[in-house]
PDB file of C-alpha atoms in Angstrom:
ATOM      1  CA  MET A  27      -3.093 -19.048  -2.107  1.00  0.00           C
ATOM      2  CA  LYS A  28      -3.109 -20.958   1.180  1.00  0.00           C
ATOM      3  CA  GLU A  29      -6.852 -21.514   0.876  1.00  0.00           C
ATOM      4  CA  GLU A  30      -6.479 -22.940  -2.619  1.00  0.00           C
ATOM      5  CA  ILE A  31      -3.701 -25.287  -1.490  1.00  0.00           C
ATOM      6  CA  ALA A  32      -5.858 -26.491   1.394  1.00  0.00           C
ATOM      7  CA  LYS A  33      -8.732 -27.170  -1.030  1.00  0.00           C
ATOM      8  CA  VAL A  34      -6.473 -29.191  -3.330  1.00  0.00           C
ATOM      9  CA  MET A  35      -5.128 -31.188  -0.378  1.00  0.00           C
ATOM     10  CA  ALA A  36      -8.658 -31.861   0.850  1.00  0.00           C
ATOM     11  CA  MET A  37      -9.645 -33.095  -2.619  1.00  0.00           C
ATOM     12  CA  VAL A  38      -6.676 -35.492  -2.583  1.00  0.00           C
ATOM     13  CA  GLN A  39      -7.678 -36.793   0.861  1.00  0.00           C
ATOM     14  CA  GLU A  40     -11.261 -37.283  -0.307  1.00  0.00           C
ATOM     15  CA  GLY A  41     -10.072 -39.175  -3.380  1.00  0.00           C
ATOM     16  CA  LYS A  42     -11.456 -36.578  -5.796  1.00  0.00           C
ATOM     17  CA  LEU A  43      -7.954 -35.869  -7.165  1.00  0.00           C
ATOM     18  CA  ASP A  44      -4.944 -38.116  -7.566  1.00  0.00           C
ATOM     19  CA  VAL A  45      -1.497 -36.944  -6.493  1.00  0.00           C
ATOM     20  CA  GLU A  46      -0.252 -36.259 -10.040  1.00  0.00           C
ATOM     21  CA  LYS A  47      -3.244 -34.068 -10.915  1.00  0.00           C
ATOM     22  CA  ALA A  48      -2.907 -32.226  -7.599  1.00  0.00           C
ATOM     23  CA  ALA A  49       0.790 -31.562  -8.277  1.00  0.00           C
ATOM     24  CA  GLU A  50      -0.040 -30.214 -11.751  1.00  0.00           C
ATOM     25  CA  LEU A  51      -2.760 -27.996 -10.332  1.00  0.00           C
ATOM     26  CA  LEU A  52      -0.446 -26.635  -7.631  1.00  0.00           C
ATOM     27  CA  GLN A  53       2.249 -25.859 -10.225  1.00  0.00           C
ATOM     28  CA  VAL A  54      -0.248 -23.943 -12.345  1.00  0.00           C
ATOM     29  CA  MET A  55      -1.439 -22.052  -9.269  1.00  0.00           C
ATOM     30  CA  ARG A  56       2.135 -21.142  -8.287  1.00  0.00           C
ATOM     31  CA  GLY A  57       2.909 -19.947 -11.818  1.00  0.00           C
ATOM     32  CA  THR A  58      -0.214 -17.793 -11.853  1.00  0.00           C
ATOM     33  CA  GLU A  59       0.624 -16.347  -8.442  1.00  0.00           C
ATOM     34  CA  THR A  60       4.186 -15.549  -9.523  1.00  0.00           C
ATOM     35  CA  ARG A  61       2.951 -13.734 -12.642  1.00  0.00           C
ATOM     36  CA  ASN A  62       0.294 -11.879 -10.653  1.00  0.00           C
ATOM     37  CA  LEU A  63       2.848 -10.783  -8.048  1.00  0.00           C
ATOM     38  CA  ALA A  64       5.227  -9.535 -10.739  1.00  0.00           C
ATOM     39  CA  GLU A  65       2.417  -7.635 -12.485  1.00  0.00           C
ATOM     40  CA  LYS A  66       1.180  -6.229  -9.184  1.00  0.00           C
ATOM     41  CA  GLU A  67       4.686  -5.100  -8.192  1.00  0.00           C
ATOM     42  CA  VAL A  68       5.234  -3.329 -11.484  1.00  0.00           C
ATOM     43  CA  ASP A  69       1.825  -1.691 -11.349  1.00  0.00           C
ATOM     44  CA  TYR A  70       2.163  -0.661  -7.701  1.00  0.00           C
ATOM     45  CA  ASN A  71       5.557   0.920  -8.269  1.00  0.00           C
ATOM     46  CA  LYS A  72       3.975   3.125 -10.948  1.00  0.00           C
ATOM     47  CA  LYS A  73       1.453   4.534  -8.474  1.00  0.00           C
ATOM     48  CA  MET A  74       1.517   7.972  -6.896  1.00  0.00           C
ATOM     49  CA  LEU A  75       1.123   9.168  -3.336  1.00  0.00           C
ATOM     50  CA  ARG A  76      -1.188  12.172  -3.380  1.00  0.00           C
ATOM     51  CA  VAL A  77      -1.300  14.597  -0.477  1.00  0.00           C
ATOM     52  CA  GLN A  78      -4.120  17.127  -0.502  1.00  0.00           C
ATOM     53  CA  VAL A  79      -4.492  19.943   2.004  1.00  0.00           C
ATOM     54  CA  VAL A  80      -7.588  22.152   1.889  1.00  0.00           C
ATOM     55  CA  SER A  81      -7.473  25.078   4.277  1.00  0.00           C
ATOM     56  CA  THR A  82     -10.438  27.125   5.407  1.00  0.00           C
ATOM     57  CA  GLU A  83      -8.258  30.171   4.748  1.00  0.00           C
ATOM     58  CA  GLY A  84      -7.930  29.240   1.076  1.00  0.00           C
ATOM     59  CA  ASP A  85      -4.440  27.742   1.238  1.00  0.00           C
ATOM     60  CA  ASN A  86      -4.817  24.593  -0.856  1.00  0.00           C
ATOM     61  CA  ILE A  87      -1.945  22.198  -1.519  1.00  0.00           C
ATOM     62  CA  ASN A  88      -1.816  19.246  -3.912  1.00  0.00           C
ATOM     63  CA  VAL A  89       1.354  17.147  -4.014  1.00  0.00           C
ATOM     64  CA  ASN A  90       1.847  14.057  -6.194  1.00  0.00           C
ATOM     65  CA  VAL A  91       4.917  11.927  -5.499  1.00  0.00           C
ATOM     66  CA  PRO A  92       5.907   8.628  -7.177  1.00  0.00           C
ATOM     67  CA  ILE A  93       5.536   5.736  -4.728  1.00  0.00           C
ATOM     68  CA  ASN A  94       9.164   4.644  -5.325  1.00  0.00           C
ATOM     69  CA  LEU A  95      10.413   8.035  -4.181  1.00  0.00           C
ATOM     70  CA  VAL A  96       8.138   7.938  -1.142  1.00  0.00           C
ATOM     71  CA  LYS A  97       9.524   4.537  -0.118  1.00  0.00           C
ATOM     72  CA  ALA A  98      13.103   5.764  -0.387  1.00  0.00           C
ATOM     73  CA  VAL A  99      12.505   9.020   1.476  1.00  0.00           C
ATOM     74  CA  LEU A 100      10.484   7.485   4.304  1.00  0.00           C
ATOM     75  CA  LYS A 101      13.007   4.709   4.852  1.00  0.00           C
ATOM     76  CA  ALA A 102      15.966   7.106   4.710  1.00  0.00           C
ATOM     77  CA  GLY A 103      14.817   9.625   7.260  1.00  0.00           C
ATOM     78  CA  HIS A 104      11.193   9.837   8.261  1.00  0.00           C
ATOM     79  CA  GLY A 105      11.970  12.189  11.136  1.00  0.00           C
ATOM     80  CA  ILE A 106      13.458  14.982   9.029  1.00  0.00           C
ATOM     81  CA  ALA A 107      10.217  16.884   8.355  1.00  0.00           C
ATOM     82  CA  SER A 108       9.308  16.966  12.033  1.00  0.00           C
ATOM     83  CA  LYS A 109      12.594  18.787  12.749  1.00  0.00           C
ATOM     84  CA  VAL A 110      11.941  21.585  10.245  1.00  0.00           C
ATOM     85  CA  PRO A 111      10.000  24.287  12.125  1.00  0.00           C
ATOM     86  CA  GLN A 112       7.862  25.336   9.154  1.00  0.00           C
ATOM     87  CA  ALA A 113       6.904  21.741   8.329  1.00  0.00           C
ATOM     88  CA  GLU A 114       6.446  20.473  11.881  1.00  0.00           C
ATOM     89  CA  MET A 115       2.897  21.772  12.274  1.00  0.00           C
ATOM     90  CA  TYR A 116       1.846  19.974   9.077  1.00  0.00           C
ATOM     91  CA  VAL A 117       3.445  16.587   9.725  1.00  0.00           C
ATOM     92  CA  LYS A 118       2.985  16.215  13.477  1.00  0.00           C
ATOM     93  CA  ASP A 119      -0.355  14.385  13.073  1.00  0.00           C
ATOM     94  CA  ILE A 120       0.730  12.124  10.195  1.00  0.00           C
ATOM     95  CA  ASP A 121       1.738   8.640  11.297  1.00  0.00           C
ATOM     96  CA  ILE A 122       4.827   7.932   9.194  1.00  0.00           C
ATOM     97  CA  ASP A 123       4.891   4.285  10.306  1.00  0.00           C
ATOM     98  CA  LEU A 124       1.325   3.926   9.006  1.00  0.00           C
ATOM     99  CA  LEU A 125       2.420   5.262   5.620  1.00  0.00           C
ATOM    100  CA  LEU A 126       5.368   2.874   5.475  1.00  0.00           C
ATOM    101  CA  GLN A 127       3.157  -0.035   6.458  1.00  0.00           C
ATOM    102  CA  ALA A 128       0.567   0.896   3.823  1.00  0.00           C
ATOM    103  CA  ILE A 129       3.243   1.083   1.136  1.00  0.00           C
ATOM    104  CA  GLU A 130       4.893  -2.188   2.183  1.00  0.00           C
ATOM    105  CA  ASN A 131       1.478  -3.905   2.069  1.00  0.00           C
ATOM    106  CA  GLU A 132       0.683  -2.245  -1.280  1.00  0.00           C
ATOM    107  CA  ILE A 133      -2.476  -0.568  -0.022  1.00  0.00           C
ATOM    108  CA  ASP A 134      -4.478   1.491  -2.523  1.00  0.00           C
ATOM    109  CA  GLY A 135      -6.899   4.322  -1.897  1.00  0.00           C
ATOM    110  CA  GLN A 136      -7.227   6.836   0.897  1.00  0.00           C
ATOM    111  CA  ILE A 137      -5.013   6.049   3.882  1.00  0.00           C
ATOM    112  CA  VAL A 138      -5.212   9.316   5.823  1.00  0.00           C
ATOM    113  CA  ASP A 139      -8.248  11.582   6.211  1.00  0.00           C
ATOM    114  CA  ILE A 140      -7.929  14.356   8.785  1.00  0.00           C
ATOM    115  CA  THR A 141     -10.305  17.231   9.455  1.00  0.00           C
ATOM    116  CA  SER A 142      -9.096  19.721  12.039  1.00  0.00           C
ATOM    117  CA  ALA A 143     -11.271  21.626  14.490  1.00  0.00           C
ATOM    118  CA  ASN A 144     -11.110  24.725  12.305  1.00  0.00           C
ATOM    119  CA  GLY A 145     -12.146  22.796   9.171  1.00  0.00           C
ATOM    120  CA  ASP A 146      -8.773  22.238   7.504  1.00  0.00           C
ATOM    121  CA  LYS A 147      -8.622  18.897   5.689  1.00  0.00           C
ATOM    122  CA  VAL A 148      -5.661  16.648   4.929  1.00  0.00           C
ATOM    123  CA  SER A 149      -5.948  13.570   2.720  1.00  0.00           C
ATOM    124  CA  VAL A 150      -3.250  11.085   1.753  1.00  0.00           C
ATOM    125  CA  ILE A 151      -4.158   8.787  -1.126  1.00  0.00           C
ATOM    126  CA  ILE A 152      -2.237   6.095  -2.998  1.00  0.00           C
ATOM    127  CA  GLU A 153      -3.411   5.716  -6.605  1.00  0.00           C
TER     128      GLU A 153
END
């Protein structure tokens, strides 16, 4: 949006647009951005966080969690899993702050891809 505003301002300075036309154009751009943000927010909140673990020993795990639930849980207590002995070995290498940052910035796609020395794989995907 900032780039588009700069282009409109440059066109006004160059005399290619008058002030009234520039104001109209900026209003249209703001309205479009507002609609796009609302649509994006609704769509993003419908997404799922998928965690896939594939073990060389045949222990495979697939977990799908709504992104809204993930936001709430991570913000409420992201250190809880690391304090549970059975879960600690699975979450110790996952950067919770990275997950929160990815969700806050509405990132899509694979955000974590880990392959251990023994061939176990962990993937975290937002889709």
